[in-house]
PDB file of C-alpha atoms in Angstrom:
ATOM      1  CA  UNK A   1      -3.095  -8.988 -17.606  1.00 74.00           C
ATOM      2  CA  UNK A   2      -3.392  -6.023 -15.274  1.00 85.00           C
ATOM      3  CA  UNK A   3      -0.778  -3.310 -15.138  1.00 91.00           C
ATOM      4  CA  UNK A   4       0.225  -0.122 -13.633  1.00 96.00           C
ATOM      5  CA  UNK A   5       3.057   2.053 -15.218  1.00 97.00           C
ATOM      6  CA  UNK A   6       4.710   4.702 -13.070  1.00 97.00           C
ATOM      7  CA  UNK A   7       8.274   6.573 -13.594  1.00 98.00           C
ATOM      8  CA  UNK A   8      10.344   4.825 -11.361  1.00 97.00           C
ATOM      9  CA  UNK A   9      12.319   7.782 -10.250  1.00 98.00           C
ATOM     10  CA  UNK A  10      11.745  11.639 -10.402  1.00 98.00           C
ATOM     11  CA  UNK A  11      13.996  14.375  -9.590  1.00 98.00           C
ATOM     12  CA  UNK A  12      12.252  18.141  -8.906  1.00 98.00           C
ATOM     13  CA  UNK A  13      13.616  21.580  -7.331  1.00 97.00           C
ATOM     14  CA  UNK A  14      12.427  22.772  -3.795  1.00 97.00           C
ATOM     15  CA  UNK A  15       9.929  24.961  -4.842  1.00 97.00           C
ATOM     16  CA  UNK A  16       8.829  24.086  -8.049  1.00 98.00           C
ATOM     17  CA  UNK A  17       6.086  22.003  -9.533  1.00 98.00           C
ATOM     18  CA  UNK A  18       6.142  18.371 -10.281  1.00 98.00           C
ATOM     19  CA  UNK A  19       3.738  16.080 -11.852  1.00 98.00           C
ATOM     20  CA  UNK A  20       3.934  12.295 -11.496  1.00 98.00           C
ATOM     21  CA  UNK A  21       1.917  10.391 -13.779  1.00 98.00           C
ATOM     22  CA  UNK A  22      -0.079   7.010 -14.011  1.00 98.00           C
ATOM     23  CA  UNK A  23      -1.393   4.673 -16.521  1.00 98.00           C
ATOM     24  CA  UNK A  24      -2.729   1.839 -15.986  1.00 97.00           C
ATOM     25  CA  UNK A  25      -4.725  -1.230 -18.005  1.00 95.00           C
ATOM     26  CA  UNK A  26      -7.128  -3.255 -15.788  1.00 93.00           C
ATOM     27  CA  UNK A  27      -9.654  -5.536 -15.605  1.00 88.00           C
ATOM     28  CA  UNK A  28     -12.895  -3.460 -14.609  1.00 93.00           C
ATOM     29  CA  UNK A  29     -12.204  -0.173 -13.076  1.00 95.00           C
ATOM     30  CA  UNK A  30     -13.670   1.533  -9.665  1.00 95.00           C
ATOM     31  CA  UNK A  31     -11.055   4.505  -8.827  1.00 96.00           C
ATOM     32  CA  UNK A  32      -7.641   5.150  -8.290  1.00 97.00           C
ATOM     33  CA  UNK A  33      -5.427   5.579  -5.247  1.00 97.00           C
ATOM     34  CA  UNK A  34      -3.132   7.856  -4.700  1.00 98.00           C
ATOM     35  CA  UNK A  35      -0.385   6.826  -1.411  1.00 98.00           C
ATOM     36  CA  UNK A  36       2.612   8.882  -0.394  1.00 98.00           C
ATOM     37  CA  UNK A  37       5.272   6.742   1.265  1.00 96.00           C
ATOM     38  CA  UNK A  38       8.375   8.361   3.084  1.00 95.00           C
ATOM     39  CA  UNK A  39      11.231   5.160   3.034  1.00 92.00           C
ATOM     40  CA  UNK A  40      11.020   2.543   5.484  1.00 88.00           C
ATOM     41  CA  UNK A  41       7.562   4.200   6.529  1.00 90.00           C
ATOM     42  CA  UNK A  42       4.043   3.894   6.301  1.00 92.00           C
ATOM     43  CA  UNK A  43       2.496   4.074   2.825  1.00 95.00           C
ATOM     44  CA  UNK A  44      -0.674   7.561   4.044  1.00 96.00           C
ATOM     45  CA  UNK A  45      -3.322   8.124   1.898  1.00 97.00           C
ATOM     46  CA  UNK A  46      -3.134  11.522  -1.008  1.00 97.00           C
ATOM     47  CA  UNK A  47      -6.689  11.058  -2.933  1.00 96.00           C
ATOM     48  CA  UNK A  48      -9.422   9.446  -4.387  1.00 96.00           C
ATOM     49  CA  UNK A  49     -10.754   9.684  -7.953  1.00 97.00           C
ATOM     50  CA  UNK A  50     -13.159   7.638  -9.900  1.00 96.00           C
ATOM     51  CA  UNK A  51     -14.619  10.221 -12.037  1.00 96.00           C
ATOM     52  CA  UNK A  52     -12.779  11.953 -14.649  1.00 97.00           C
ATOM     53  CA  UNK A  53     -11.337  15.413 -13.853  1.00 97.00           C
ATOM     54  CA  UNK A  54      -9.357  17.241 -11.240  1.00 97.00           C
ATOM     55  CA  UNK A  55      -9.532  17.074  -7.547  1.00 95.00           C
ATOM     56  CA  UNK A  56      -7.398  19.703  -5.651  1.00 95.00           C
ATOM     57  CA  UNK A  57      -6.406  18.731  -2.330  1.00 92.00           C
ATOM     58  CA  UNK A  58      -4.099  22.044  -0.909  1.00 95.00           C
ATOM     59  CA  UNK A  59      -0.427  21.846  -2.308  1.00 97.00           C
ATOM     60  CA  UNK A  60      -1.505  18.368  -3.995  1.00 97.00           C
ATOM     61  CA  UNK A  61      -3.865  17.982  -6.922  1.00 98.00           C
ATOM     62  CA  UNK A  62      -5.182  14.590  -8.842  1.00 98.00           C
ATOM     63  CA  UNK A  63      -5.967  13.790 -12.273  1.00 98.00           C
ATOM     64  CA  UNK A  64      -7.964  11.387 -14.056  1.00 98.00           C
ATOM     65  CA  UNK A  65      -8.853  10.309 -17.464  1.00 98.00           C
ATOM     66  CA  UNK A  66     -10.739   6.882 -17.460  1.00 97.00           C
ATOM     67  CA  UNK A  67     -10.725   6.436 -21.402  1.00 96.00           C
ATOM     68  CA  UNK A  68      -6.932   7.195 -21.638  1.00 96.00           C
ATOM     69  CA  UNK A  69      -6.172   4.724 -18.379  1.00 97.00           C
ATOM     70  CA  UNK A  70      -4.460   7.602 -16.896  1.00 97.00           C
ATOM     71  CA  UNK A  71      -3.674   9.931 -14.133  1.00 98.00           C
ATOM     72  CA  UNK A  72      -1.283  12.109 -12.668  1.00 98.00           C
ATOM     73  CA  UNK A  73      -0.636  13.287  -9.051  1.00 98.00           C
ATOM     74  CA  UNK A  74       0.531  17.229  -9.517  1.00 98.00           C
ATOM     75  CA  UNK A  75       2.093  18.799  -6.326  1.00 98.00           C
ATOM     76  CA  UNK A  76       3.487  22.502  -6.122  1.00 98.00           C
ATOM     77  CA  UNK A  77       5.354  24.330  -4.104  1.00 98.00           C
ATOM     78  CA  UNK A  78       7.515  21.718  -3.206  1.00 98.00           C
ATOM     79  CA  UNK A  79       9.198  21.276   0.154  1.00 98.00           C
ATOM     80  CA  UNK A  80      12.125  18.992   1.364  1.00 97.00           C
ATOM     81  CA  UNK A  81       9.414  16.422   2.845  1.00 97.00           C
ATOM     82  CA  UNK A  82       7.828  15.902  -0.405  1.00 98.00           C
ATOM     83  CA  UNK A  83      10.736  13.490  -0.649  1.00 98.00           C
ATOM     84  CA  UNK A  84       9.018  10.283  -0.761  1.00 98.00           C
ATOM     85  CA  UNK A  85       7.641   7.513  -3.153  1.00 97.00           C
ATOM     86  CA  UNK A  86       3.941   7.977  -4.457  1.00 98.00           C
ATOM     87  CA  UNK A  87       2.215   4.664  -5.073  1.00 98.00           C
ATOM     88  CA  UNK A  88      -0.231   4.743  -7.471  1.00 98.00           C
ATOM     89  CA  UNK A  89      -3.384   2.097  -7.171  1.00 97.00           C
ATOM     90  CA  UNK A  90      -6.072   0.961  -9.080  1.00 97.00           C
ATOM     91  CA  UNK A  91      -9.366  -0.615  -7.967  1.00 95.00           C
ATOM     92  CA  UNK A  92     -10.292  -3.230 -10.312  1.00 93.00           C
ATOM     93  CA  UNK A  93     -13.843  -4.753 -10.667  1.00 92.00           C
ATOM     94  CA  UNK A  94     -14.105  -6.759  -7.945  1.00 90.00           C
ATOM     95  CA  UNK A  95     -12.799  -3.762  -5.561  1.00 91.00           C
ATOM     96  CA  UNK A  96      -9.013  -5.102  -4.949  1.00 91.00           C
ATOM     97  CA  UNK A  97      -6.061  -2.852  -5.337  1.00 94.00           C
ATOM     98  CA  UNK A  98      -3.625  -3.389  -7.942  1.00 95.00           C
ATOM     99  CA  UNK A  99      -0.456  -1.430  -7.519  1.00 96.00           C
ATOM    100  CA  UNK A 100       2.126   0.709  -9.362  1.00 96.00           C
ATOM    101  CA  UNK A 101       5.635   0.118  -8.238  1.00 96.00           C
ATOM    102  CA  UNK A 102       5.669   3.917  -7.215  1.00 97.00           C
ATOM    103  CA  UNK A 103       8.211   6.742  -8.100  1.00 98.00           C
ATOM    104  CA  UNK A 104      10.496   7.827  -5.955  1.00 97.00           C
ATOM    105  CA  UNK A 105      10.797  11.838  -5.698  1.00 98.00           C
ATOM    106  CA  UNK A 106      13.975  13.540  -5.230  1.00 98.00           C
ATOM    107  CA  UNK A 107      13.861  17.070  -4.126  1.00 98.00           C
ATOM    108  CA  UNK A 108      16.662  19.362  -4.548  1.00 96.00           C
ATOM    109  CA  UNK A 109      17.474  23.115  -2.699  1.00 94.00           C
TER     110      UNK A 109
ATOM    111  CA  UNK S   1      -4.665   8.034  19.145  1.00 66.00           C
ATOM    112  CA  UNK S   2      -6.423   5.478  16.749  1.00 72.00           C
ATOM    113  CA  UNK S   3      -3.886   3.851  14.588  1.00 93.00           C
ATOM    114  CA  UNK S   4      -2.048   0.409  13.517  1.00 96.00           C
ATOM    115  CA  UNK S   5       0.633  -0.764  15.327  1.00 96.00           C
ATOM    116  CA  UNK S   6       2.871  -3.390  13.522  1.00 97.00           C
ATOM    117  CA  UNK S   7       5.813  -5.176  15.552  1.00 95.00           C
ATOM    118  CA  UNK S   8       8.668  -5.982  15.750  1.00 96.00           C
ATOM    119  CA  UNK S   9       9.838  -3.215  13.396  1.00 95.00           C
ATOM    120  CA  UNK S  10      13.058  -5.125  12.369  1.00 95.00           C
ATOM    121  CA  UNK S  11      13.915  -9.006  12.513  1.00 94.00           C
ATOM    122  CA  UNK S  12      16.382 -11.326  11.387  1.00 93.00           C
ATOM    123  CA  UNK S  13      15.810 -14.915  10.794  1.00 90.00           C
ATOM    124  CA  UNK S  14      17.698 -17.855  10.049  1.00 90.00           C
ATOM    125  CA  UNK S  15      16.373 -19.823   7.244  1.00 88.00           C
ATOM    126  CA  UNK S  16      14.166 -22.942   8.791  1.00 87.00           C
ATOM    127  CA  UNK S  17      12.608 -20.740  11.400  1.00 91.00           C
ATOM    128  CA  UNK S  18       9.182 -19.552  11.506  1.00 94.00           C
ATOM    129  CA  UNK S  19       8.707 -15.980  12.320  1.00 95.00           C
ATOM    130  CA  UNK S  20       5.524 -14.173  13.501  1.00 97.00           C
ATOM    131  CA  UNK S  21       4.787 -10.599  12.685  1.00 97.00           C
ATOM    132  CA  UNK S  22       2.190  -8.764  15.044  1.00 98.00           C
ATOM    133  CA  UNK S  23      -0.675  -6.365  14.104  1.00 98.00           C
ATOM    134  CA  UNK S  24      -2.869  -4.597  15.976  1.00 98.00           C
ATOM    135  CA  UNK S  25      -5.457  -1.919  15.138  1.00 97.00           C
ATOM    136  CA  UNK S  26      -7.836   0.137  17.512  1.00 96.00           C
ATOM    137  CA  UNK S  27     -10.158   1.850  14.870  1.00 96.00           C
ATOM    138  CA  UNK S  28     -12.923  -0.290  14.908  1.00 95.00           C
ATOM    139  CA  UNK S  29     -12.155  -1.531  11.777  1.00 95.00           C
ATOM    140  CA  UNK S  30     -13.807  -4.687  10.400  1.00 94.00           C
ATOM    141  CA  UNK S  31     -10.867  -5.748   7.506  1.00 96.00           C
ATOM    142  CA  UNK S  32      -7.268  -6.041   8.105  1.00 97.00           C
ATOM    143  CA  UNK S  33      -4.452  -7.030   5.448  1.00 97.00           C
ATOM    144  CA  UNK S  34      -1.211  -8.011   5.291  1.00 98.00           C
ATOM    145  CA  UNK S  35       0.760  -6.436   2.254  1.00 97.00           C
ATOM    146  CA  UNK S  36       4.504  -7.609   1.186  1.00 97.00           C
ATOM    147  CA  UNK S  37       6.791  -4.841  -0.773  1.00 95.00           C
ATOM    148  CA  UNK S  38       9.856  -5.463  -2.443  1.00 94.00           C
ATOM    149  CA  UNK S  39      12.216  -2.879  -4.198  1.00 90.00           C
ATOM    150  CA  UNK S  40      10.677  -2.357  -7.627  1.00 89.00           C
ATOM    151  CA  UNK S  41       7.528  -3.987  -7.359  1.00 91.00           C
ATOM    152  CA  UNK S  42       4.143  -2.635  -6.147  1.00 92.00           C
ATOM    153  CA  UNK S  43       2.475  -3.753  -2.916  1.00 95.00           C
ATOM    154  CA  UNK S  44       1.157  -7.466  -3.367  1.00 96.00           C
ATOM    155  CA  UNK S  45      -1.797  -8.926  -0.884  1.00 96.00           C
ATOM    156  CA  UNK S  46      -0.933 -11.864   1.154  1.00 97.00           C
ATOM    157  CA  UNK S  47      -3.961 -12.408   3.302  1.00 97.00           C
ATOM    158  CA  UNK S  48      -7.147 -10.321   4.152  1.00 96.00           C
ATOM    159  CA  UNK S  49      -9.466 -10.746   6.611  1.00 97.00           C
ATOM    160  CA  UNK S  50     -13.157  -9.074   6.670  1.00 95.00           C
ATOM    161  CA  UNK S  51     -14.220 -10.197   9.973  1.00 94.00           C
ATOM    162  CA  UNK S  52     -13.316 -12.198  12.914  1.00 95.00           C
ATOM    163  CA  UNK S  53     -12.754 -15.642  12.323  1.00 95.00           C
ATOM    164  CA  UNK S  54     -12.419 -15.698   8.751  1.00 96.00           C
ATOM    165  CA  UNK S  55      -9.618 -14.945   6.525  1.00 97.00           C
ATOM    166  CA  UNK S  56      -8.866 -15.093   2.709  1.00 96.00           C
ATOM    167  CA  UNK S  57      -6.301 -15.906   0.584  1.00 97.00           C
ATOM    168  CA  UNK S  58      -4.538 -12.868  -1.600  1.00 95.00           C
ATOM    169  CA  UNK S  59      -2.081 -13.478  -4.505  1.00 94.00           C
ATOM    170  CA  UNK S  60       0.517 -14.570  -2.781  1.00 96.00           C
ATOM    171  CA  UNK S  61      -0.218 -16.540   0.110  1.00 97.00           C
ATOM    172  CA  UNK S  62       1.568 -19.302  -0.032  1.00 96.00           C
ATOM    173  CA  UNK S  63       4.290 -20.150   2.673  1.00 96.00           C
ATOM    174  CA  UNK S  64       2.512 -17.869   5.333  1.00 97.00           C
ATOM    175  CA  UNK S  65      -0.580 -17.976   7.593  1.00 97.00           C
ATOM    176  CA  UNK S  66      -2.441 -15.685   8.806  1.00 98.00           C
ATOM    177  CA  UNK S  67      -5.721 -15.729  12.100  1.00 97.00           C
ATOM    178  CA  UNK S  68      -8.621 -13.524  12.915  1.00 98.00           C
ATOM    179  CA  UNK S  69      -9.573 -14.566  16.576  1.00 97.00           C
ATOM    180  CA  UNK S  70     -10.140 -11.031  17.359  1.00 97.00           C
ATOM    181  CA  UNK S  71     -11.184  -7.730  15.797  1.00 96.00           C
ATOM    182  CA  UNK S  72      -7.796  -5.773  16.810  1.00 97.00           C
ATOM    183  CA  UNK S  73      -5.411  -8.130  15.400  1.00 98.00           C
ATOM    184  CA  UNK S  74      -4.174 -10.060  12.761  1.00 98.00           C
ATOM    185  CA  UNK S  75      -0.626 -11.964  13.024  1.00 98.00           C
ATOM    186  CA  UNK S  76       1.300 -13.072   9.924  1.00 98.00           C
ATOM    187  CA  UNK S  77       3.384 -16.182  10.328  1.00 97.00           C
ATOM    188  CA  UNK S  78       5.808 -16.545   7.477  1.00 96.00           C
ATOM    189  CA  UNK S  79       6.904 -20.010   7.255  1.00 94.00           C
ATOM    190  CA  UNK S  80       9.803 -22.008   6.920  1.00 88.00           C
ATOM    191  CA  UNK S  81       8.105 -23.534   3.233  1.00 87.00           C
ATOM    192  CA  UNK S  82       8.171 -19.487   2.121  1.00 88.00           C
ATOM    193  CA  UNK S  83      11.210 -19.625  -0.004  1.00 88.00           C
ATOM    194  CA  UNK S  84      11.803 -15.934  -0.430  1.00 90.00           C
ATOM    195  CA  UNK S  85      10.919 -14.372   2.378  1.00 93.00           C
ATOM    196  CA  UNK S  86      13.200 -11.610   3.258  1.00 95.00           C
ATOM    197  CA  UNK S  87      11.117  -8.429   2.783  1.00 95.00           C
ATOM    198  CA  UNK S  88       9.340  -5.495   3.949  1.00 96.00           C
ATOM    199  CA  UNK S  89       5.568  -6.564   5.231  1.00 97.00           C
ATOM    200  CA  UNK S  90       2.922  -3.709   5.589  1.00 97.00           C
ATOM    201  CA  UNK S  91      -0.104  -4.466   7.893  1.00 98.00           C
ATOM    202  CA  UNK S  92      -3.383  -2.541   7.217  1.00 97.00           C
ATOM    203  CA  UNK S  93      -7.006  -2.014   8.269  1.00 97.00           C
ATOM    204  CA  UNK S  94      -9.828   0.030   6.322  1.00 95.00           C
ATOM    205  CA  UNK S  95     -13.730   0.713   7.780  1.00 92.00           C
ATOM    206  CA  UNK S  96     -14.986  -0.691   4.511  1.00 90.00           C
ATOM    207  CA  UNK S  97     -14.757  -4.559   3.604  1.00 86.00           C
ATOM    208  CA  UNK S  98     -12.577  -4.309   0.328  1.00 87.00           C
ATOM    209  CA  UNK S  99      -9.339  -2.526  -0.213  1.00 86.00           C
ATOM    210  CA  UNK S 100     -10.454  -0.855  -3.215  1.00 88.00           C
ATOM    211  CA  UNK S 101     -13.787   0.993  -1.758  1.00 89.00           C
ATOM    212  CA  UNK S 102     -12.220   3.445   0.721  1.00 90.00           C
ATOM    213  CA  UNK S 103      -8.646   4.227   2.445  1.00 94.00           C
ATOM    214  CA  UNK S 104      -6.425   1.904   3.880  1.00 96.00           C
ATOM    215  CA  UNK S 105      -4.666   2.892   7.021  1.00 96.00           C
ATOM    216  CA  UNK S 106      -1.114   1.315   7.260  1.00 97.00           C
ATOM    217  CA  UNK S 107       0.952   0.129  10.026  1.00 96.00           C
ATOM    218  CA  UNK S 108       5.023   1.433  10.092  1.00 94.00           C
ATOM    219  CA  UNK S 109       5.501  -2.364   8.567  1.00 95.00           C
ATOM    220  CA  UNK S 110       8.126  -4.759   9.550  1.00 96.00           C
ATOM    221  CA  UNK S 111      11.446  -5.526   7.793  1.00 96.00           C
ATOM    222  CA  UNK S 112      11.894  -9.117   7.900  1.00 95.00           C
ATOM    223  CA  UNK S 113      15.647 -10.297   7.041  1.00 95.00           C
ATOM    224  CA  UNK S 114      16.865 -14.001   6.515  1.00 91.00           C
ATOM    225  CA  UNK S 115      20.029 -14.715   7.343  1.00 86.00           C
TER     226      UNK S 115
END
Protein backbone atom coordinates (compact mmCIF):
# COMPACT_ATOMS: atom_id res chain seq x y z
CA UNK A 1 0.00 0.00 0.00
CA UNK A 2 1.00 3.65 -0.10
CA UNK A 3 2.07 5.52 3.00
CA UNK A 4 3.27 8.70 4.37
CA UNK A 5 4.85 8.88 7.94
CA UNK A 6 5.05 12.26 9.64
CA UNK A 7 5.55 13.13 13.58
CA UNK A 8 2.27 13.89 14.57
CA UNK A 9 3.19 16.66 16.89
CA UNK A 10 6.36 18.88 17.34
CA UNK A 11 7.19 21.28 19.94
CA UNK A 12 10.22 24.07 19.06
CA UNK A 13 11.44 27.47 20.82
CA UNK A 14 10.73 30.95 19.17
CA UNK A 15 13.82 31.38 17.60
CA UNK A 16 15.35 28.27 17.11
CA UNK A 17 15.56 25.72 14.36
CA UNK A 18 13.24 22.90 13.70
CA UNK A 19 13.23 20.17 11.24
CA UNK A 20 10.12 18.13 10.41
CA UNK A 21 10.67 15.09 8.58
CA UNK A 22 8.94 12.76 5.93
CA UNK A 23 9.06 9.30 4.71
CA UNK A 24 7.08 7.93 2.63
CA UNK A 25 6.60 4.39 0.47
CA UNK A 26 4.63 4.80 -2.81
CA UNK A 27 3.67 3.46 -5.79
CA UNK A 28 5.76 5.40 -8.56
CA UNK A 29 7.12 8.65 -7.46
CA UNK A 30 6.96 12.33 -9.22
CA UNK A 31 7.83 14.91 -6.23
CA UNK A 32 6.86 15.86 -2.98
CA UNK A 33 4.70 18.60 -1.51
CA UNK A 34 5.32 20.51 1.08
CA UNK A 35 1.75 22.58 2.63
CA UNK A 36 1.70 24.75 5.72
CA UNK A 37 -1.74 24.84 7.30
CA UNK A 38 -2.61 27.39 10.19
CA UNK A 39 -5.95 25.49 12.10
CA UNK A 40 -9.24 25.81 10.68
CA UNK A 41 -7.42 27.52 7.59
CA UNK A 42 -6.33 27.02 4.26
CA UNK A 43 -3.69 24.34 3.67
CA UNK A 44 -0.70 27.32 1.26
CA UNK A 45 1.84 25.88 -0.59
CA UNK A 46 5.98 25.68 1.11
CA UNK A 47 7.93 23.74 -1.89
CA UNK A 48 8.47 21.51 -4.52
CA UNK A 49 11.12 18.79 -4.87
CA UNK A 50 11.50 15.91 -7.18
CA UNK A 51 15.15 15.76 -7.42
CA UNK A 52 17.31 14.83 -4.65
CA UNK A 53 18.97 17.63 -2.63
CA UNK A 54 18.18 20.88 -0.93
CA UNK A 55 16.02 23.69 -2.00
CA UNK A 56 16.20 26.88 0.21
CA UNK A 57 13.24 28.94 0.12
CA UNK A 58 14.14 32.17 2.77
CA UNK A 59 13.55 31.08 6.50
CA UNK A 60 12.26 27.58 5.03
CA UNK A 61 14.43 24.95 3.40
CA UNK A 62 13.42 21.30 1.78
CA UNK A 63 15.03 18.08 1.65
CA UNK A 64 14.92 15.12 -0.40
CA UNK A 65 16.35 11.74 -0.70
CA UNK A 66 14.41 9.57 -3.31
CA UNK A 67 16.31 6.19 -2.48
CA UNK A 68 15.73 6.61 1.32
CA UNK A 69 11.77 7.69 0.66
CA UNK A 70 12.51 10.69 2.63
CA UNK A 71 12.42 14.33 3.30
CA UNK A 72 12.41 16.91 5.74
CA UNK A 73 11.02 20.51 5.78
CA UNK A 74 13.85 22.60 7.96
CA UNK A 75 12.69 26.14 9.07
CA UNK A 76 14.88 28.62 11.24
CA UNK A 77 14.47 31.40 12.97
CA UNK A 78 11.27 30.59 14.15
CA UNK A 79 8.46 33.03 14.83
CA UNK A 80 5.07 32.69 16.74
CA UNK A 81 3.22 32.18 13.21
CA UNK A 82 5.21 29.24 12.35
CA UNK A 83 2.56 27.67 14.55
CA UNK A 84 0.79 25.56 12.17
CA UNK A 85 0.54 21.92 10.76
CA UNK A 86 2.88 21.04 7.70
CA UNK A 87 1.33 18.46 5.41
CA UNK A 88 3.58 16.52 3.69
CA UNK A 89 2.49 15.02 0.00
CA UNK A 90 3.63 12.72 -2.36
CA UNK A 91 2.93 12.51 -6.10
CA UNK A 92 2.61 9.02 -7.06
CA UNK A 93 2.87 7.68 -10.70
CA UNK A 94 -0.09 8.58 -12.08
CA UNK A 95 0.37 12.35 -10.67
CA UNK A 96 -2.27 12.15 -7.58
CA UNK A 97 -1.36 13.33 -4.16
CA UNK A 98 -1.11 11.04 -1.39
CA UNK A 99 -0.95 12.69 1.97
CA UNK A 100 0.83 12.64 5.36
CA UNK A 101 -1.44 13.30 8.25
CA UNK A 102 0.82 16.44 8.97
CA UNK A 103 2.58 17.56 12.27
CA UNK A 104 1.40 20.01 14.18
CA UNK A 105 4.16 22.68 15.39
CA UNK A 106 4.10 24.21 18.69
CA UNK A 107 6.16 27.24 19.19
CA UNK A 108 7.17 28.42 22.48
CA UNK A 109 8.66 32.21 23.74
CA UNK B 1 -7.57 39.38 -5.93
CA UNK B 2 -7.53 35.85 -7.65
CA UNK B 3 -8.38 33.24 -5.15
CA UNK B 4 -10.98 30.35 -4.02
CA UNK B 5 -13.79 31.16 -2.21
CA UNK B 6 -15.50 28.21 -0.33
CA UNK B 7 -18.98 28.82 1.52
CA UNK B 8 -20.67 28.59 3.96
CA UNK B 9 -17.65 28.47 6.29
CA UNK B 10 -19.59 26.61 9.09
CA UNK B 11 -22.87 24.37 8.91
CA UNK B 12 -24.81 22.15 10.92
CA UNK B 13 -26.97 19.46 9.64
CA UNK B 14 -29.39 17.14 10.86
CA UNK B 15 -28.83 13.67 9.79
CA UNK B 16 -31.30 12.89 6.59
CA UNK B 17 -30.60 16.25 5.05
CA UNK B 18 -28.61 16.93 2.10
CA UNK B 19 -26.23 19.75 2.34
CA UNK B 20 -24.47 21.67 -0.49
CA UNK B 21 -21.08 23.20 -0.11
CA UNK B 22 -20.16 26.09 -2.65
CA UNK B 23 -16.86 26.71 -4.54
CA UNK B 24 -15.85 29.19 -6.60
CA UNK B 25 -12.49 30.08 -8.18
CA UNK B 26 -11.49 33.13 -10.47
CA UNK B 27 -7.92 32.01 -11.61
CA UNK B 28 -8.61 30.62 -14.75
CA UNK B 29 -8.02 27.42 -13.59
CA UNK B 30 -9.05 24.34 -15.60
CA UNK B 31 -9.20 21.51 -12.42
CA UNK B 32 -10.98 21.94 -9.24
CA UNK B 33 -11.16 19.34 -6.22
CA UNK B 34 -12.91 18.73 -3.37
CA UNK B 35 -10.67 17.37 -0.42
CA UNK B 36 -12.21 15.95 3.07
CA UNK B 37 -9.79 16.19 6.36
CA UNK B 38 -10.35 14.60 9.48
CA UNK B 39 -8.21 14.89 12.75
CA UNK B 40 -5.35 12.44 12.24
CA UNK B 41 -5.66 11.54 8.81
CA UNK B 42 -4.19 13.20 5.68
CA UNK B 43 -6.30 15.00 3.07
CA UNK B 44 -8.38 12.32 1.02
CA UNK B 45 -9.89 13.28 -2.70
CA UNK B 46 -13.54 13.11 -3.09
CA UNK B 47 -14.15 14.36 -6.57
CA UNK B 48 -11.98 16.20 -9.25
CA UNK B 49 -12.91 17.79 -12.12
CA UNK B 50 -10.44 18.73 -15.19
CA UNK B 51 -12.80 20.61 -17.24
CA UNK B 52 -16.28 21.73 -17.58
CA UNK B 53 -18.72 19.17 -17.76
CA UNK B 54 -16.85 16.33 -16.62
CA UNK B 55 -15.96 15.14 -13.27
CA UNK B 56 -14.16 12.07 -11.71
CA UNK B 57 -14.44 9.99 -8.99
CA UNK B 58 -11.51 10.19 -6.08
CA UNK B 59 -11.15 7.62 -3.23
CA UNK B 60 -13.83 8.40 -1.46
CA UNK B 61 -16.70 9.45 -3.32
CA UNK B 62 -19.30 7.71 -2.29
CA UNK B 63 -22.39 9.42 -0.57
CA UNK B 64 -21.59 12.85 -2.31
CA UNK B 65 -21.90 14.46 -5.77
CA UNK B 66 -20.24 16.75 -7.24
CA UNK B 67 -21.04 19.20 -11.11
CA UNK B 68 -18.86 21.09 -13.49
CA UNK B 69 -21.40 23.30 -15.50
CA UNK B 70 -19.00 26.07 -15.35
CA UNK B 71 -15.29 26.83 -15.15
CA UNK B 72 -15.54 28.95 -11.72
CA UNK B 73 -17.31 26.48 -9.73
CA UNK B 74 -17.68 23.26 -8.42
CA UNK B 75 -20.46 22.43 -5.61
CA UNK B 76 -20.18 19.37 -3.35
CA UNK B 77 -23.45 17.86 -2.25
CA UNK B 78 -22.93 15.48 0.61
CA UNK B 79 -25.77 13.22 0.84
CA UNK B 80 -28.06 11.83 3.15
CA UNK B 81 -26.54 7.93 2.05
CA UNK B 82 -22.89 9.53 3.37
CA UNK B 83 -22.82 7.88 6.69
CA UNK B 84 -20.01 9.83 8.26
CA UNK B 85 -20.13 12.98 7.15
CA UNK B 86 -19.33 15.45 9.77
CA UNK B 87 -15.97 16.95 8.71
CA UNK B 88 -13.83 19.60 7.48
CA UNK B 89 -14.08 19.82 3.37
CA UNK B 90 -11.25 21.76 1.50
CA UNK B 91 -12.10 23.00 -2.07
CA UNK B 92 -9.16 23.53 -4.52
CA UNK B 93 -8.14 24.55 -8.05
CA UNK B 94 -4.54 24.16 -9.74
CA UNK B 95 -3.54 25.59 -13.58
CA UNK B 96 -2.31 22.10 -14.34
CA UNK B 97 -4.77 19.02 -14.86
CA UNK B 98 -3.46 16.67 -11.98
CA UNK B 99 -2.91 17.46 -8.37
CA UNK B 100 0.42 16.07 -8.30
CA UNK B 101 2.11 18.23 -11.32
CA UNK B 102 2.01 21.75 -9.83
CA UNK B 103 0.41 23.72 -6.68
CA UNK B 104 -2.90 23.51 -5.50
CA UNK B 105 -4.54 26.66 -4.34
CA UNK B 106 -7.06 26.01 -1.45
CA UNK B 107 -10.22 27.54 -0.45
CA UNK B 108 -10.66 28.54 3.69
CA UNK B 109 -12.80 25.03 3.56
CA UNK B 110 -16.05 24.43 5.21
CA UNK B 111 -16.75 22.69 8.55
CA UNK B 112 -19.65 20.59 8.06
CA UNK B 113 -21.32 19.33 11.50
CA UNK B 114 -24.21 16.68 11.86
CA UNK B 115 -26.29 17.02 14.47
Amino acid sequence: GQNIDQPTEMTATEGAIVQINCTYQTSGFNGLFWYQQHAGEAPTFLSYNVLDGLEEKGRFSSFLSRSKGYSYLLLKELQMKDSASYLCAVSDSNYQLIWGAGTKLIIKP
Amino acid sequence: DGGITQSPKYLFRKEGQNVTLSCEQNLNHDAMYWYRQDPGQGLRLIYYSQIVNDFQKGDIAEGYSVSREKKESFPLTVTSAQKNPTAFYLCASSANRDPGTGELFFGEGSRLTVL
